[in-house]
Structure formats: C-alpha cells, structure tokens
Coordinates of C-alpha atoms and ligand atoms in Angstrom, one line a residue:
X1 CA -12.1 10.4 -23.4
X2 CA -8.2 10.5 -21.7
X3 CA -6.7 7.6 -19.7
X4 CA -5.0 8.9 -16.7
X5 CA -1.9 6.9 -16.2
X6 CA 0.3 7.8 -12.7
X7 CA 4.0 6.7 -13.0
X8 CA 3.9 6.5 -16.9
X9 CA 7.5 7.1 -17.3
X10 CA 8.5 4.1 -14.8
X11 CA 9.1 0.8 -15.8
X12 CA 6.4 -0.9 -15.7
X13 CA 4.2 2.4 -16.8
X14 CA 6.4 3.1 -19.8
X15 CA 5.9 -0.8 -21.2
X16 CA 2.2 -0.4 -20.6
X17 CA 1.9 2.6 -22.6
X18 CA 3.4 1.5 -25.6
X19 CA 0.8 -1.7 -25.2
X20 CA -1.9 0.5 -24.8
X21 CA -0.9 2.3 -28.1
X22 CA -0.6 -0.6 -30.0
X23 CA -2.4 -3.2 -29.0
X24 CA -5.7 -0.9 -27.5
X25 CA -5.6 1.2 -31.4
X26 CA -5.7 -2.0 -33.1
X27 CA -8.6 -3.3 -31.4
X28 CA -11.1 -0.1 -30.6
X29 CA -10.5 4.0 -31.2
X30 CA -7.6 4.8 -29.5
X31 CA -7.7 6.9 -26.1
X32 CA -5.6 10.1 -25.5
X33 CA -3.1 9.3 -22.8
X34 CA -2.0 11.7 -20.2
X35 CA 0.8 10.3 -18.1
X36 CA 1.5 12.0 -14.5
X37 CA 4.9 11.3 -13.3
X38 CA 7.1 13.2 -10.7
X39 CA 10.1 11.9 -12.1
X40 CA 11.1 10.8 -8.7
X41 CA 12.5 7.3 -10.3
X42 CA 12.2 8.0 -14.1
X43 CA 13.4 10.5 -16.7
X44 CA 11.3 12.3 -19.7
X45 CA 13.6 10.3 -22.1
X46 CA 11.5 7.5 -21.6
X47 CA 8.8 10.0 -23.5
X48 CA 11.1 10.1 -27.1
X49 CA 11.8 6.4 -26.4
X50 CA 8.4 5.2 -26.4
X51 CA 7.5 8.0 -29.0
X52 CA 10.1 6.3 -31.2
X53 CA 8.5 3.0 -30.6
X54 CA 4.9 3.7 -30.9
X55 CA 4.9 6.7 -33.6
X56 CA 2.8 8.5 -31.5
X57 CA 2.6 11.5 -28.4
X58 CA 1.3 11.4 -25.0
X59 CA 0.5 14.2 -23.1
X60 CA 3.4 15.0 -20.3
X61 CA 2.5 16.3 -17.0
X62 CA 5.2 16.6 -14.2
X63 CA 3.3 16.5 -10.9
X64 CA 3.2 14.7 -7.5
X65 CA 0.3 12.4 -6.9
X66 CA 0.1 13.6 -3.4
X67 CA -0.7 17.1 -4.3
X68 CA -4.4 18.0 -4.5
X69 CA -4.7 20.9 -6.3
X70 CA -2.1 20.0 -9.0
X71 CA -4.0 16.1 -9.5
X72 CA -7.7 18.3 -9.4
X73 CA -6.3 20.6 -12.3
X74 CA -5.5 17.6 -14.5
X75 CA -9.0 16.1 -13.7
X76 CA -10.3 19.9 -14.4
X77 CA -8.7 20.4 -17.8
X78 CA -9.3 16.6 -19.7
X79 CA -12.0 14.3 -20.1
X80 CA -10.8 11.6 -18.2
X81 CA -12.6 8.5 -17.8
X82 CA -10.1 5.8 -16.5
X83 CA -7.0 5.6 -14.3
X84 CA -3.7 3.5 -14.3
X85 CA -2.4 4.0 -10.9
X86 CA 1.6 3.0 -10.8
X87 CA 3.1 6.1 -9.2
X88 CA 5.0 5.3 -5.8
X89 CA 7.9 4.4 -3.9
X90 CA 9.0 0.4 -4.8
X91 CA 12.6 -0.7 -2.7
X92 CA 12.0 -2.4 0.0
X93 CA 15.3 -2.2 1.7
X94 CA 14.7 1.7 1.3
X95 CA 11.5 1.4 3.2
X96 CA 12.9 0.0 6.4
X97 CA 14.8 3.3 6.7
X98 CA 12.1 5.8 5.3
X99 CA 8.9 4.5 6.4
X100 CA 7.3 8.0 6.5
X101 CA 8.0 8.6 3.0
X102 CA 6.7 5.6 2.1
X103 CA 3.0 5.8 3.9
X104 CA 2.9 9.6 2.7
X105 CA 3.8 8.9 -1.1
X106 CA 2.7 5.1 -1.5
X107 CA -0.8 5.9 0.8
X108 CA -1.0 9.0 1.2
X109 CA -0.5 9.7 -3.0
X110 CA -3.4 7.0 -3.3
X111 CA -6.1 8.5 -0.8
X112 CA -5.3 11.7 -2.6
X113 CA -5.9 10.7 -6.1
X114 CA -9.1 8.6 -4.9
X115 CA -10.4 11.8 -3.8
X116 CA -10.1 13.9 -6.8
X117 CA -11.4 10.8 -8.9
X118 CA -14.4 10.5 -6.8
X119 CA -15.2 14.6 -7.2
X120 CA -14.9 13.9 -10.5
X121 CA -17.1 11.0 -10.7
X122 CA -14.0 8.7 -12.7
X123 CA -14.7 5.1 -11.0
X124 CA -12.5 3.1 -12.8
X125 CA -9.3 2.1 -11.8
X126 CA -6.5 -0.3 -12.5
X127 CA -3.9 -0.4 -9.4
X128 CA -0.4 -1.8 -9.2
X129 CA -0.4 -3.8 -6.0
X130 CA 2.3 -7.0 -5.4
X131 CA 2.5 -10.3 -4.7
X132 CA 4.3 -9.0 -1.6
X133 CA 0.9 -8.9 0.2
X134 CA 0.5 -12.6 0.3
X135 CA 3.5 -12.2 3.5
X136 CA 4.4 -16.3 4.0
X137 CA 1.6 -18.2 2.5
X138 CA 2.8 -21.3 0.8
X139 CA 2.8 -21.0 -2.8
X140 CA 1.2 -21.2 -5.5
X141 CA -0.4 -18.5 -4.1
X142 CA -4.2 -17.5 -4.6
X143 CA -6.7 -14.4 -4.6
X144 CA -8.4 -16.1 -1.9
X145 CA -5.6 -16.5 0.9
X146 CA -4.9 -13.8 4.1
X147 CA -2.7 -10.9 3.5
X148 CA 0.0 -9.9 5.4
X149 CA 3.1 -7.7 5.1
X150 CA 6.2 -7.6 6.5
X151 CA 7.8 -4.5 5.6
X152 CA 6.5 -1.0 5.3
X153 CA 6.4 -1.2 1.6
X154 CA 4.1 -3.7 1.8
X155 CA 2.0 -2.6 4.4
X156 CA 1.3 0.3 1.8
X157 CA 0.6 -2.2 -0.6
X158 CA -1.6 -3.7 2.1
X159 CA -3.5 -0.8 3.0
X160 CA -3.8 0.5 -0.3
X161 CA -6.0 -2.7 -0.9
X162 CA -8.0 -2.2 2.2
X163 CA -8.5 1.1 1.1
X164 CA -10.1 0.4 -2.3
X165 CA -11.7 -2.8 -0.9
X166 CA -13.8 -0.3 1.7
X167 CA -13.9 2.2 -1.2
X168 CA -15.9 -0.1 -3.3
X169 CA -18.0 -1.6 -0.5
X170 CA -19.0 2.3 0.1
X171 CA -20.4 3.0 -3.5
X172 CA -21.3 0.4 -6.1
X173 CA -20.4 2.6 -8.9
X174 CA -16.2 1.9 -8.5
X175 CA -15.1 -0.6 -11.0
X176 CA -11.4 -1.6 -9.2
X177 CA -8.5 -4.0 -10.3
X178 CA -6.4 -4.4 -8.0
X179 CA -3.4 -6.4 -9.8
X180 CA -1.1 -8.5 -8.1
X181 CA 2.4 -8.7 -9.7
X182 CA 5.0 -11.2 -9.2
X183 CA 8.6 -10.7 -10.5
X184 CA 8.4 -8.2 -12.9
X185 CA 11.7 -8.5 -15.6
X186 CA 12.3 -8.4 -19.4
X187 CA 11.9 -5.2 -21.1
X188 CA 10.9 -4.4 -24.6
X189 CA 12.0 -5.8 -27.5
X190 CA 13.4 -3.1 -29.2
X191 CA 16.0 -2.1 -26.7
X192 CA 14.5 1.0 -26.6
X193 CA 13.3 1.4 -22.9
X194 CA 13.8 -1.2 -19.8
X195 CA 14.2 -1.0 -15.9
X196 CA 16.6 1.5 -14.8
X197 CA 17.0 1.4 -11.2
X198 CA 19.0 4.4 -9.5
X199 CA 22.5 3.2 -7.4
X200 CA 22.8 -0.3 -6.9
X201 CA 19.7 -2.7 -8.1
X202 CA 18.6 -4.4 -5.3
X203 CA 16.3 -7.0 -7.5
X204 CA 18.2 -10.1 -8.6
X205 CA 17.8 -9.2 -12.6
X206 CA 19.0 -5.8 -13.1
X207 CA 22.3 -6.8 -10.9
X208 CA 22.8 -10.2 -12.7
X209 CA 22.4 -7.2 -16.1
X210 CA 25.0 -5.0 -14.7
X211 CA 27.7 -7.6 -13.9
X212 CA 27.4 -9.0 -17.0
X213 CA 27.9 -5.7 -18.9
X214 CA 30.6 -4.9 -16.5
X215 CA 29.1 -2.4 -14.3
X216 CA 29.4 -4.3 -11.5
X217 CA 32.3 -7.3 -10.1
X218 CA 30.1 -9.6 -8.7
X219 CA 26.8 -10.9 -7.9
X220 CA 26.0 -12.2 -4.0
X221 CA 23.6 -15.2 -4.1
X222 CA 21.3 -14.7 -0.8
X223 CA 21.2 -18.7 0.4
X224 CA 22.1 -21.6 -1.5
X225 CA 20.6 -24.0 1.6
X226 CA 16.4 -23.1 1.0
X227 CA 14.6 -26.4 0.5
X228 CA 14.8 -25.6 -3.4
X229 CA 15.9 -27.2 -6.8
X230 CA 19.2 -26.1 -5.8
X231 CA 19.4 -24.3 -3.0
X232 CA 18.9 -20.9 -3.7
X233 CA 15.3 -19.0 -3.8
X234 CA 13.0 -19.6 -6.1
X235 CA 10.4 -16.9 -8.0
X236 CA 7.8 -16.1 -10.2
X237 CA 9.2 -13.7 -13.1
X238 CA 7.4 -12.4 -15.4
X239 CA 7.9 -10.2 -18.6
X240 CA 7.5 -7.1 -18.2
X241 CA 5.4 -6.6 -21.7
X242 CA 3.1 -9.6 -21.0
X243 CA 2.3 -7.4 -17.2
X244 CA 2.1 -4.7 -19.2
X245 CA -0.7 -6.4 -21.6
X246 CA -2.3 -7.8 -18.2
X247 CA -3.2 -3.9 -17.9
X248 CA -4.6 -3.2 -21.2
X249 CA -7.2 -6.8 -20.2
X250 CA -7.7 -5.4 -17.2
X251 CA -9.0 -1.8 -18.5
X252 CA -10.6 -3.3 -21.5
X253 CA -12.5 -5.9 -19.0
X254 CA -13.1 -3.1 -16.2
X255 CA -17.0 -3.1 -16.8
X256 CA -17.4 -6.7 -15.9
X257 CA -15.4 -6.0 -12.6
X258 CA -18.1 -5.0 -10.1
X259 CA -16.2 -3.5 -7.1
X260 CA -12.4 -4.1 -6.4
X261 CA -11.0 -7.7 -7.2
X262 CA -7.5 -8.4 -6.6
X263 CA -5.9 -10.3 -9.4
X264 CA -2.6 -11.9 -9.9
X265 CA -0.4 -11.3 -12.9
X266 CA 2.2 -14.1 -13.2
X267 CA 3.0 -17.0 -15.0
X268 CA 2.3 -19.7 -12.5
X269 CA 6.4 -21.0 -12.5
X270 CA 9.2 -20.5 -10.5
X271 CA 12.9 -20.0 -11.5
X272 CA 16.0 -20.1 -8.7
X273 CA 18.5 -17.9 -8.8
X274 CA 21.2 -20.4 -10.1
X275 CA 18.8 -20.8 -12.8
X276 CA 18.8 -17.2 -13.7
X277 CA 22.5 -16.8 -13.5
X278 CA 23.2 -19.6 -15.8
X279 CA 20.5 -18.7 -18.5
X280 CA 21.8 -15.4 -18.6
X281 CA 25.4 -15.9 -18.8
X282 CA 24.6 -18.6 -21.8
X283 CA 22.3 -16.1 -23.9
X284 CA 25.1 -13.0 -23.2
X285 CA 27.9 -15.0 -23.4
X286 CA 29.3 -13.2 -20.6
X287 CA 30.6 -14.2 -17.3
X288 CA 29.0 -13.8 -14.3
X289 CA 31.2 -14.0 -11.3
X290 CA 29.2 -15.0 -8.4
X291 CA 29.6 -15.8 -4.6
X292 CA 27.0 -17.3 -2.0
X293 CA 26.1 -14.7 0.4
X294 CA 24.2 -15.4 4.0
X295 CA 20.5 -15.3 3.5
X296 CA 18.6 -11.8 3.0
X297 CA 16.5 -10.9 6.0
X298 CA 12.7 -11.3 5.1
X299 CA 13.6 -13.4 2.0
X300 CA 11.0 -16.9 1.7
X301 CA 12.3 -19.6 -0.3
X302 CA 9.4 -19.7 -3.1
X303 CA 6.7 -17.6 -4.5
X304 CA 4.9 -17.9 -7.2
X305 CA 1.8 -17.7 -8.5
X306 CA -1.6 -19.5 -8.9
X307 CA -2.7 -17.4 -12.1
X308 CA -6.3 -19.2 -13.1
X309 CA -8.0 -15.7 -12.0
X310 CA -6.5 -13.7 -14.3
X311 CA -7.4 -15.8 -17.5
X312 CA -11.1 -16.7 -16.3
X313 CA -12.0 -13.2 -15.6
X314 CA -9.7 -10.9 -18.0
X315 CA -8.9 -13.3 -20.5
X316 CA -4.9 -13.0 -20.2
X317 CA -2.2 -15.0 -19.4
X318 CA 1.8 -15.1 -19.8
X319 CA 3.5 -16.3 -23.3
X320 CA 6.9 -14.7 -22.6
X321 CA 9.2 -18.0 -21.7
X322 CA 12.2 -17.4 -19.3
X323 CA 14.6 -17.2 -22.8
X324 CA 12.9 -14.3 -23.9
X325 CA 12.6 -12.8 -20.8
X326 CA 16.4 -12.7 -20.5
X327 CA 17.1 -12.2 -24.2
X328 CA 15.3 -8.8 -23.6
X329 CA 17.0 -7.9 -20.9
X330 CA 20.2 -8.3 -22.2
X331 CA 19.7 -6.4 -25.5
X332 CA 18.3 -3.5 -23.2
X333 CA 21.4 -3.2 -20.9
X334 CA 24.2 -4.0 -23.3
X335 CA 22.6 -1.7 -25.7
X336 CA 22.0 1.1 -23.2
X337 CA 25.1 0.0 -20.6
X338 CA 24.5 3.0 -18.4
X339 CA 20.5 3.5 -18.8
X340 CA 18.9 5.8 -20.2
Ligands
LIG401 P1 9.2 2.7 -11.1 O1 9.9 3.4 -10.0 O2 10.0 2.5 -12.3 O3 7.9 3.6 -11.6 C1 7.2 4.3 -10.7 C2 7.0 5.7 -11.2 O4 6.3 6.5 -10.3 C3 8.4 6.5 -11.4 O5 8.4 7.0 -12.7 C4 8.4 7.6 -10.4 O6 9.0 8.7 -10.8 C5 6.9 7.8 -10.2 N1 6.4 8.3 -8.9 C6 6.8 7.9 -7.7 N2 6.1 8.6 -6.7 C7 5.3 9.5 -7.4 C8 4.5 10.5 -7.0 N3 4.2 10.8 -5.7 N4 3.8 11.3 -8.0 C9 4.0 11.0 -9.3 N5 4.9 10.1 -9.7 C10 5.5 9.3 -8.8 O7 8.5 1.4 -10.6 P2 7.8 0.2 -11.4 O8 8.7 -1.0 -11.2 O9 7.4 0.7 -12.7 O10 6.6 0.0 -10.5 C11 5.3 0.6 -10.7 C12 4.3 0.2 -9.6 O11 4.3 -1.2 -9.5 C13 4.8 0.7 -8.2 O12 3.6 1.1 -7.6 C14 5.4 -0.6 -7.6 O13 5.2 -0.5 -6.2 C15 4.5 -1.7 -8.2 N6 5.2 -3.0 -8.2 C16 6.4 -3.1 -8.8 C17 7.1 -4.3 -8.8 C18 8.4 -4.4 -9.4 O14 9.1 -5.4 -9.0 N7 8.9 -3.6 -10.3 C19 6.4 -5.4 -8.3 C20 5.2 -5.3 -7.7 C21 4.5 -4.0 -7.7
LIG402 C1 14.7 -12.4 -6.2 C2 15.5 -13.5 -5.7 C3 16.7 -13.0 -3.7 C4 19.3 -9.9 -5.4 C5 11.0 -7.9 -4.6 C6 10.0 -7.3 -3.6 C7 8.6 -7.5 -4.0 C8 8.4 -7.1 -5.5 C9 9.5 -7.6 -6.4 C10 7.6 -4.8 -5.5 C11 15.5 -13.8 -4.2 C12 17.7 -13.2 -4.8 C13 18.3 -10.9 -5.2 C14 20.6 -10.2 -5.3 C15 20.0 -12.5 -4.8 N1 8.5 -5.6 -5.6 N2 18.7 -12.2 -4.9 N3 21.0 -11.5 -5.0 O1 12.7 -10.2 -3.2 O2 11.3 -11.7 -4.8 O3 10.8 -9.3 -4.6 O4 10.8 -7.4 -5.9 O5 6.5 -5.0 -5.2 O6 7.8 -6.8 -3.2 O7 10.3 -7.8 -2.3 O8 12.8 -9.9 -5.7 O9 14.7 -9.5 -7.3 O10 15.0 -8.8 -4.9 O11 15.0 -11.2 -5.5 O12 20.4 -13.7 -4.6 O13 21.5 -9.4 -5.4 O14 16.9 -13.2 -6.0 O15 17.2 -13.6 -2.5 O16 15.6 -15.1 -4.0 P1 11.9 -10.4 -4.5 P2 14.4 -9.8 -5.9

C-alpha cells in the first residue's frame, strides 16, 4: 500500500514526511510514500535533506495536480490507498493579483485529483485547509462557526471544503479530514529543512528570520493600535512538526472519520507581533530593527484557536512552546542563510 502525498517537497509536506517515516514505522509497518510535487514553490533538495534525516527514500514524481492524465498514471502504476493533499498556491497578497491562477491550481488541482481518486476507488483523504476560512469570527475560533473568506485564496480554501463536504454527502464511502491550520512556523530540529519562501516573505516569521540573519534591513510592524496586549496583532503559531504530527493522527484516525470533518490544528494561544520580535531577537542574539507600519488591509486583530476537536477525535494536540518554535527557526535560517 503507497500514501500519495501532493506538495511533499513544500514546507509543511517535507516536515510531514519525515513524521510519517518516523513516527508511522515506529508504531505499524511502514507505507511507501510517493510525493507529487510541481516544484512550483519547492526544490528536489528537500528530497536528500529529508533522506539525510530519516535514512530512508521516497518515491519522486514531478507532475501538476491539475493534469489528469499525468495524476491517473500515478494512481495506474502504485497501490495507493491514502492521500495527503498540500499541493497549491498559499500568498495571499499574490492572490489579489492572480485570482485565475489561484481557482485553477488551488480548485481546479483539487476537483482533478478527487476525480482520479474516485476512478480509483481511494476514499481517504487528509486536506490542508486554513484557519483563514473562519473570515472575522471572534476568536477562539470553533469547527462549528460560519465560514467566510475574504480573499481569493481563501475563497479556494472555502470552496475546496464545500467541495469535499458535498463529496462526502454524495457517497458514504469518503473518509475526509479537512484540517484547519493556524500559523504554521518552526522547522525541524535538525536544521536540515524549514520554510523557504521565494522573494520577499510576506508571513511575519520568515521576515523577522531574514532580518535577523541580515538578509533584510528592517521589519514593518502592521498596527501597534489593535485592542491587543500591546498593540500589535495577535496569532495562533504553531510548530510546524507538531502540524506535521497532526497529519500522521489524522491518517492513522481516518477510519473513525465518517465523511469530511473539518478540524483545527493549533495550539489554542495567541502571540503579538512585539512578542515575536522580542523572543526572537533574545534566543538569536541579534538585532532586529523594526518600525510601526499603517495596518495591512484585511488583517484582524486576533485569531486563534479553540483546539478541543482535534484532541477528542484524533488524539493530538501541540507540545512545541513558543521557545522552541523560535529556537528552530533560527538554527534553520542561520544555518542555511540563503535557503536551500
Ligand atoms: P508550500 O508552497 O511550501 O508547499 C506547497 C507545495 O505544493 C510546493 O512544494 C509547490 O511546489 C507544490 N505545488 C503547488 N501547486 C502544485 C500543483 N498544481 N501540482 C503539484 N504541486 C504543486 O506551502 P506550505 O506552507 O507547505 O502549504 C501547504 C498547504 O497548506 C497549502 O495548500 C497551503 O495553502 C496550506 N496552508 C498553509 C499555511 C501556511 O501558513 N504555510 C496555512 C494554512 C494552510
Ligand atoms: C502574522 C501577523 C501581521 C508580516 C497568513 C494567511 C493565512 C495563513 C497563514 C495560509 C499579523 C503581522 C506580518 C510583516 C507584520 N496562510 N506582520 N509584518 O496574516 O495571520 O496569516 O498566513 O493559509 O491564510 O493570511 O500571517 O505571518 O502574514 O502575519 O507585522 O511583515 O504579523 O499583521 O498580525 P496571517 P502573517
């Protein structure tokens, strides 16, 4: 039996395969994994990386979630019983001024892999939605409030659900988590692999990283006047090897999951921006020059997350505190300044 895994050389795919590896072998006979990737946002260096990490392979396949006949060859040639959906477009900003290329990779990518995994009878499927889709509910935010979106990246987060909500409704058979992320940050604590965002980062961590290694002069706080701690916004981060463990509960709990069930993965607290700035400059011991900036169109003041779901029904919750989270970070980016 393979697990199919779209967008395994991204961030957030790359930290969940070396979890699956370690943690899933340790537990129950290990899956093949075959990661699908159009290295749109990622690089096949990530593949050694995690190879170094892990001691082990994964199969390699360069294709485009959107196209059919490439995504029904994979499903053709291996035995493939599970998928890990993370391949699509993620910058917000970026989806303002593209929207077609986001419905076509983000929604379009999705109805196209649902297809081939319903010819092939695979029902099982772990999907990386966001926390984005809860628009301007007051936090803590739970499974049970209206979605909205505000943006056309998270409209295709939005419809992405609505999609596998109806797909499940349609046939019993689909066992679907749909899992809700808040701040993703942190990276492994090797230093071996991490977020690498092409250009300029437009989240708040990998910018804070690249001042402080000197890649960058100076960070812009967006608002110190929300009704916050101090003033500036206030989120949910979590490390990215405790989301990446949310995945493996999520497959490994899949068969009690009858039809699609959206489930936050967070930690439940919420950290400002101030906060981040000075936590990071203490465990880097660098400066981090900074300047308020006006407020960031579409920005709320706090989100974070109610995470009860996730624990009563998978079993899993965060143990990665903000030190760690940051510690991690910072031996990623001073250790690989320029990425990978
Ligand atoms: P990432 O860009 O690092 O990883 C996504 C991967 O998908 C990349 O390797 C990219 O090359 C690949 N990809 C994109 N379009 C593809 C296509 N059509 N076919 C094949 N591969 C394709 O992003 P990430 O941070 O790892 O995010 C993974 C998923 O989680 C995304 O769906 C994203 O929207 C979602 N998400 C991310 C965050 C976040 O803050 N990082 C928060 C919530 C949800
Ligand atoms: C965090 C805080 C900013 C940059 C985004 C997406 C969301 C999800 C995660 C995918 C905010 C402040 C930021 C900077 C700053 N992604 N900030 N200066 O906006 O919570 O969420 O990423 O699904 O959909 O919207 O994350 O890291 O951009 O911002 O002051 O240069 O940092 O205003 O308060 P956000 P972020």
């Amino acid at each position: 039996m393979s697990l199919l895994i779209t967008g395994g050389t991204g961030y957030i795919g790359s930290h969940t395969v070396v979890e699956l590896q370690t943690l899933v072998s340790e537990q129950t006979p290990s899956q093949d994994i075959i990661i699908v990737d159009d290295l749109s946002n990622s690089s096949t260096v990530v593949l050694d990386r995690v190879k170094q990490i892990t001691n082990k392979t994964v199969t390699f396949i360069k294709a485009d979630v959107c196209d059919y006949n490439a995504i029904n060859a994979i499903f053709d040639q291996y035995d493939i019983d599970a998928v890990i959906h993370f391949a699509g477009h993620k910058a917000v900003g970026e989806s303002n001024e593209k929207p077609l290329s986001y419905y076509h990779n983000n929604v379009s990518g999705t109805v196209t892999l649902l297809q081939v995994m319903a010819e092939h009878n695979v029902k099982k499927l772990v999907f990386s939605s966001s926390a984005t889709v809860y628009g301007d509910n007051v936090s803590p935010l739970n499974e049970s409030m209206p979605t909205s979106a505000t943006n056309p990246y998270g409209q295709t987060k939005l419809m992405v659900e609505h999609i596998l909500f109806d797909l499940a409704k349609s046939d019993s058979e689909w066992s679907i988590a749909c899992l809700r992320y808040f701040n993703p940050i942190g990276a492994h604590s090797s230093g071996l692999i991490g977020e690498n965002p092409n250009g300029i980062p437009n989240n708040l961590l990998p910018y804070v990283a690249q001042v402080a290694v000197g890649r960058l002069a100076q960070l812009q706080v967006f608002g110190d006047d929300y009704d916050t701690v101090d003033g500036t916004g206030v989120r949910d981060y979590i490390h990215v090897v405790d989301l990446a463990q949310g995945h493996v509960k999520a497959l490994q709990n899949l068969d009690k999951i009858s039809g699609c069930k959206a489930i936050n993965l967070g930690t439940g607290n919420g950290t400002s921006v101030l906060e981040i700035v000075n936590t990071f400059k203490e465990i880097s011991g660098q400066d981090i020059p900074y300047k308020i900036a006006p407020r960031r169109a579409g920005d709320l003041a706090t989100v974070y997350a109610n995470a009860d779901l996730a624990n009563e029904l998978l079993g899993w919750q965060a143990t990665r505190n903000l030190y760690t989270m940051i510690e991690d970070t910072w031996r990623w980016q001073s250790e690989n300044p320029q990425g990978f």
